[in-house]
PDB file of C-alpha atoms in Angstrom:
ATOM      1  CA  MET A   1      86.191  30.546 137.616  1.00 83.00           C
ATOM      2  CA  ALA A   2      87.834  27.798 134.510  1.00 95.00           C
ATOM      3  CA  ARG A   3      90.114  24.912 134.085  1.00 96.00           C
ATOM      4  CA  VAL A   4      92.450  25.228 131.482  1.00 97.00           C
ATOM      5  CA  ILE A   5      94.252  21.797 130.703  1.00 98.00           C
ATOM      6  CA  VAL A   6      97.630  21.540 129.283  1.00 98.00           C
ATOM      7  CA  ASP A   7      98.773  17.848 127.310  1.00 98.00           C
ATOM      8  CA  VAL A   8     102.188  18.350 126.838  1.00 98.00           C
ATOM      9  CA  MET A   9     103.839  14.956 125.430  1.00 98.00           C
ATOM     10  CA  LEU A  10     107.167  14.416 122.826  1.00 97.00           C
ATOM     11  CA  LYS A  11     106.520  14.644 118.362  1.00 97.00           C
ATOM     12  CA  PRO A  12     105.960  11.466 117.133  1.00 95.00           C
ATOM     13  CA  GLU A  13     109.621  11.492 115.789  1.00 96.00           C
ATOM     14  CA  ILE A  14     111.203  11.946 119.331  1.00 97.00           C
ATOM     15  CA  LEU A  15     111.628   8.570 121.322  1.00 97.00           C
ATOM     16  CA  ASP A  16     110.161   8.029 123.837  1.00 97.00           C
ATOM     17  CA  ALA A  17     112.408   5.751 125.925  1.00 97.00           C
ATOM     18  CA  GLN A  18     109.947   6.204 129.358  1.00 95.00           C
ATOM     19  CA  GLY A  19     107.269   5.409 127.100  1.00 96.00           C
ATOM     20  CA  GLN A  20     109.089   1.895 125.068  1.00 97.00           C
ATOM     21  CA  ALA A  21     110.575   1.424 128.643  1.00 96.00           C
ATOM     22  CA  ILE A  22     106.868   1.056 129.799  1.00 96.00           C
ATOM     23  CA  ALA A  23     105.326  -0.729 127.191  1.00 96.00           C
ATOM     24  CA  ARG A  24     108.529  -3.657 126.972  1.00 95.00           C
ATOM     25  CA  ALA A  25     107.453  -4.459 130.867  1.00 94.00           C
ATOM     26  CA  LEU A  26     103.932  -4.979 130.333  1.00 95.00           C
ATOM     27  CA  PRO A  27     104.498  -7.884 128.737  1.00 94.00           C
ATOM     28  CA  ARG A  28     106.504  -9.606 131.424  1.00 93.00           C
ATOM     29  CA  LEU A  29     103.970  -8.321 134.615  1.00 92.00           C
ATOM     30  CA  GLY A  30     101.039  -9.673 133.086  1.00 92.00           C
ATOM     31  CA  PHE A  31      99.916  -6.968 130.129  1.00 94.00           C
ATOM     32  CA  SER A  32      99.620  -8.227 126.293  1.00 93.00           C
ATOM     33  CA  GLY A  33      97.108  -6.284 123.942  1.00 93.00           C
ATOM     34  CA  VAL A  34      99.031  -3.526 123.950  1.00 96.00           C
ATOM     35  CA  SER A  35     101.012  -1.826 121.040  1.00 95.00           C
ATOM     36  CA  ALA A  36     103.071   1.149 122.341  1.00 96.00           C
ATOM     37  CA  VAL A  37     102.777   3.647 125.156  1.00 97.00           C
ATOM     38  CA  ARG A  38     103.659   6.867 125.174  1.00 97.00           C
ATOM     39  CA  GLN A  39     104.269   9.140 128.604  1.00 97.00           C
ATOM     40  CA  GLY A  40     103.301  12.668 128.137  1.00 98.00           C
ATOM     41  CA  LYS A  41     102.970  15.418 130.900  1.00 98.00           C
ATOM     42  CA  ARG A  42      99.332  17.299 131.593  1.00 98.00           C
ATOM     43  CA  PHE A  43      98.869  20.895 133.143  1.00 98.00           C
ATOM     44  CA  GLU A  44      96.252  21.907 135.534  1.00 97.00           C
ATOM     45  CA  VAL A  45      95.512  25.309 135.257  1.00 97.00           C
ATOM     46  CA  GLU A  46      93.241  26.873 137.044  1.00 97.00           C
ATOM     47  CA  LEU A  47      92.170  30.324 135.933  1.00 96.00           C
ATOM     48  CA  ASP A  48      90.872  33.700 138.238  1.00 95.00           C
ATOM     49  CA  GLY A  49      88.761  34.500 135.649  1.00 93.00           C
ATOM     50  CA  PRO A  50      86.776  33.034 132.302  1.00 94.00           C
ATOM     51  CA  ALA A  51      88.920  31.050 129.487  1.00 94.00           C
ATOM     52  CA  ASP A  52      87.973  32.962 126.107  1.00 94.00           C
ATOM     53  CA  GLU A  53      90.207  33.768 124.067  1.00 95.00           C
ATOM     54  CA  ALA A  54      92.017  36.865 125.473  1.00 94.00           C
ATOM     55  CA  ALA A  55      92.751  34.213 128.386  1.00 95.00           C
ATOM     56  CA  LEU A  56      93.670  30.981 125.981  1.00 96.00           C
ATOM     57  CA  SER A  57      95.791  32.704 124.300  1.00 96.00           C
ATOM     58  CA  ASP A  58      97.799  33.421 126.868  1.00 95.00           C
ATOM     59  CA  ILE A  59      97.867  30.489 128.176  1.00 97.00           C
ATOM     60  CA  ARG A  60      98.882  29.211 124.525  1.00 97.00           C
ATOM     61  CA  LYS A  61     101.471  31.725 125.050  1.00 96.00           C
ATOM     62  CA  MET A  62     102.803  30.390 128.679  1.00 95.00           C
ATOM     63  CA  ALA A  63     102.655  25.924 127.266  1.00 96.00           C
ATOM     64  CA  GLU A  64     104.601  27.028 124.323  1.00 95.00           C
ATOM     65  CA  THR A  65     107.219  29.515 126.360  1.00 93.00           C
ATOM     66  CA  LEU A  66     106.824  27.149 129.793  1.00 93.00           C
ATOM     67  CA  LEU A  67     105.181  24.593 129.326  1.00 96.00           C
ATOM     68  CA  ALA A  68     107.471  22.975 126.316  1.00 97.00           C
ATOM     69  CA  ASN A  69     109.967  22.629 123.964  1.00 97.00           C
ATOM     70  CA  THR A  70     108.440  23.528 121.697  1.00 97.00           C
ATOM     71  CA  VAL A  71     112.287  21.561 119.969  1.00 97.00           C
ATOM     72  CA  ILE A  72     110.769  17.905 120.852  1.00 98.00           C
ATOM     73  CA  GLU A  73     107.475  18.099 122.170  1.00 98.00           C
ATOM     74  CA  ASP A  74     103.618  19.403 120.816  1.00 98.00           C
ATOM     75  CA  TYR A  75     101.321  21.001 123.229  1.00 98.00           C
ATOM     76  CA  ARG A  76      97.903  21.384 123.254  1.00 97.00           C
ATOM     77  CA  VAL A  77      95.060  23.719 125.055  1.00 97.00           C
ATOM     78  CA  THR A  78      92.021  22.571 126.007  1.00 96.00           C
ATOM     79  CA  VAL A  79      89.084  23.966 128.519  1.00 97.00           C
ATOM     80  CA  GLU A  80      87.354  20.751 130.911  1.00 91.00           C
ATOM     81  CA  GLU A  81      84.110  21.924 131.162  1.00 73.00           C
TER      82      GLU A  81
ATOM     83  CA  MET B   1      93.361   0.225 117.014  1.00 83.00           C
ATOM     84  CA  ALA B   2      91.815   1.757 119.910  1.00 95.00           C
ATOM     85  CA  ARG B   3      93.803   4.291 121.637  1.00 96.00           C
ATOM     86  CA  VAL B   4      92.956   4.964 125.533  1.00 97.00           C
ATOM     87  CA  ILE B   5      94.763   7.957 127.980  1.00 98.00           C
ATOM     88  CA  VAL B   6      95.412   7.062 130.887  1.00 98.00           C
ATOM     89  CA  ASP B   7      95.840  10.227 133.201  1.00 98.00           C
ATOM     90  CA  VAL B   8      97.473  10.412 136.640  1.00 98.00           C
ATOM     91  CA  MET B   9      97.744  13.500 139.176  1.00 98.00           C
ATOM     92  CA  LEU B  10      98.131  13.959 142.099  1.00 97.00           C
ATOM     93  CA  LYS B  11      95.300  13.457 144.647  1.00 97.00           C
ATOM     94  CA  PRO B  12      94.277  16.845 145.723  1.00 95.00           C
ATOM     95  CA  GLU B  13      95.119  16.519 149.341  1.00 96.00           C
ATOM     96  CA  ILE B  14      98.856  16.424 148.179  1.00 97.00           C
ATOM     97  CA  LEU B  15     101.227  19.420 148.491  1.00 97.00           C
ATOM     98  CA  ASP B  16     102.276  19.660 144.482  1.00 97.00           C
ATOM     99  CA  ALA B  17     105.153  21.347 144.613  1.00 97.00           C
ATOM    100  CA  GLN B  18     106.181  21.484 140.638  1.00 95.00           C
ATOM    101  CA  GLY B  19     103.034  22.666 139.899  1.00 96.00           C
ATOM    102  CA  GLN B  20     103.005  25.619 142.730  1.00 97.00           C
ATOM    103  CA  ALA B  21     106.795  26.775 141.789  1.00 96.00           C
ATOM    104  CA  ILE B  22     105.024  26.844 138.153  1.00 96.00           C
ATOM    105  CA  ALA B  23     101.975  28.703 139.031  1.00 96.00           C
ATOM    106  CA  ARG B  24     104.492  31.206 141.319  1.00 95.00           C
ATOM    107  CA  ALA B  25     107.131  31.663 138.534  1.00 94.00           C
ATOM    108  CA  LEU B  26     104.386  32.799 135.733  1.00 95.00           C
ATOM    109  CA  PRO B  27     103.603  37.054 137.465  1.00 94.00           C
ATOM    110  CA  ARG B  28     107.114  37.285 137.372  1.00 93.00           C
ATOM    111  CA  LEU B  29     106.928  35.751 133.890  1.00 92.00           C
ATOM    112  CA  GLY B  30     104.529  38.329 132.918  1.00 92.00           C
ATOM    113  CA  PHE B  31     100.838  36.642 132.991  1.00 94.00           C
ATOM    114  CA  SER B  32      98.319  37.082 135.387  1.00 93.00           C
ATOM    115  CA  GLY B  33      95.175  35.225 135.986  1.00 93.00           C
ATOM    116  CA  VAL B  34      96.341  31.484 137.515  1.00 96.00           C
ATOM    117  CA  SER B  35      95.522  30.505 140.763  1.00 95.00           C
ATOM    118  CA  ALA B  36      96.790  27.393 140.587  1.00 96.00           C
ATOM    119  CA  VAL B  37      98.190  25.346 138.978  1.00 97.00           C
ATOM    120  CA  ARG B  38      98.783  21.454 139.270  1.00 97.00           C
ATOM    121  CA  GLN B  39     101.458  18.605 136.967  1.00 97.00           C
ATOM    122  CA  GLY B  40     100.532  15.173 136.721  1.00 98.00           C
ATOM    123  CA  LYS B  41     101.438  12.896 134.222  1.00 98.00           C
ATOM    124  CA  ARG B  42      99.336  11.799 131.038  1.00 98.00           C
ATOM    125  CA  PHE B  43     100.159   7.976 129.131  1.00 98.00           C
ATOM    126  CA  GLU B  44      98.991   7.539 125.642  1.00 97.00           C
ATOM    127  CA  VAL B  45      98.554   3.393 125.369  1.00 97.00           C
ATOM    128  CA  GLU B  46      97.561   2.007 122.154  1.00 97.00           C
ATOM    129  CA  LEU B  47      95.927  -0.969 122.190  1.00 96.00           C
ATOM    130  CA  ASP B  48      96.242  -3.750 119.561  1.00 94.00           C
ATOM    131  CA  GLY B  49      92.476  -3.986 119.781  1.00 93.00           C
ATOM    132  CA  PRO B  50      89.822  -1.807 120.751  1.00 94.00           C
ATOM    133  CA  ALA B  51      88.972  -0.404 123.554  1.00 94.00           C
ATOM    134  CA  ASP B  52      86.438  -3.257 125.381  1.00 94.00           C
ATOM    135  CA  GLU B  53      85.090  -3.884 128.789  1.00 95.00           C
ATOM    136  CA  ALA B  54      87.802  -6.102 128.847  1.00 94.00           C
ATOM    137  CA  ALA B  55      90.605  -3.631 127.873  1.00 95.00           C
ATOM    138  CA  LEU B  56      89.488  -1.503 129.635  1.00 96.00           C
ATOM    139  CA  SER B  57      89.618  -3.801 132.727  1.00 96.00           C
ATOM    140  CA  ASP B  58      93.479  -4.467 132.001  1.00 95.00           C
ATOM    141  CA  ILE B  59      94.161  -0.574 131.640  1.00 97.00           C
ATOM    142  CA  ARG B  60      92.522  -0.176 135.177  1.00 97.00           C
ATOM    143  CA  LYS B  61      94.587  -2.607 136.897  1.00 96.00           C
ATOM    144  CA  MET B  62      98.295  -1.187 134.826  1.00 95.00           C
ATOM    145  CA  ALA B  63      96.685   2.195 136.063  1.00 96.00           C
ATOM    146  CA  GLU B  64      96.300   1.008 139.410  1.00 95.00           C
ATOM    147  CA  THR B  65      99.524  -1.381 139.317  1.00 93.00           C
ATOM    148  CA  LEU B  66     101.828   0.675 137.146  1.00 93.00           C
ATOM    149  CA  LEU B  67     101.388   4.342 135.996  1.00 96.00           C
ATOM    150  CA  ALA B  68      99.816   5.125 139.623  1.00 97.00           C
ATOM    151  CA  ASN B  69     100.803   5.671 142.708  1.00 97.00           C
ATOM    152  CA  THR B  70      97.377   5.448 143.984  1.00 97.00           C
ATOM    153  CA  VAL B  71      98.491   6.146 148.050  1.00 97.00           C
ATOM    154  CA  ILE B  72      99.411   9.890 146.539  1.00 98.00           C
ATOM    155  CA  GLU B  73      98.281  10.224 143.262  1.00 98.00           C
ATOM    156  CA  ASP B  74      94.891   9.286 141.311  1.00 98.00           C
ATOM    157  CA  TYR B  75      94.290   7.875 137.900  1.00 98.00           C
ATOM    158  CA  ARG B  76      91.901   8.780 134.467  1.00 97.00           C
ATOM    159  CA  VAL B  77      91.026   5.862 132.122  1.00 97.00           C
ATOM    160  CA  THR B  78      89.447   7.532 129.003  1.00 96.00           C
ATOM    161  CA  VAL B  79      89.008   6.714 125.847  1.00 97.00           C
ATOM    162  CA  GLU B  80      90.318   8.647 122.546  1.00 91.00           C
ATOM    163  CA  GLU B  81      88.048   9.174 119.783  1.00 73.00           C
TER     164      GLU B  81
END
């Protein structure tokens, strides 16, 4: 059994209103020194088998068709050790 | 400038309905070999200065008070190289 992480973030050129709202709220709440915040999604996918090339290729397909909207989002697949 | 990642996931004992919905949809959509999916949030926090101990302590406070609901969620802070 392996665990694969899929991180999905808005593309840098897309306005991230949630992240901006957090970044703007921080000084009011007593936190300084933060220049920007971006919010995205994290998926932890547990595989029945090992995270071999076939499984990762499936997960990339899954990310592209289901987990991310590739018009506005980038995704990254990493295997958790 | 440093980038710190805050991952927020539901605690393992809390039912993750979104993740379950994804895991159940996968076989219908032609993906096999996935035993479970959990969905959480990922925050990318850009710091003005370096990610030193003081900054990380601030970010942990931020995660506990703003980004995560620690009754039902766990968070993890990592510095992106």
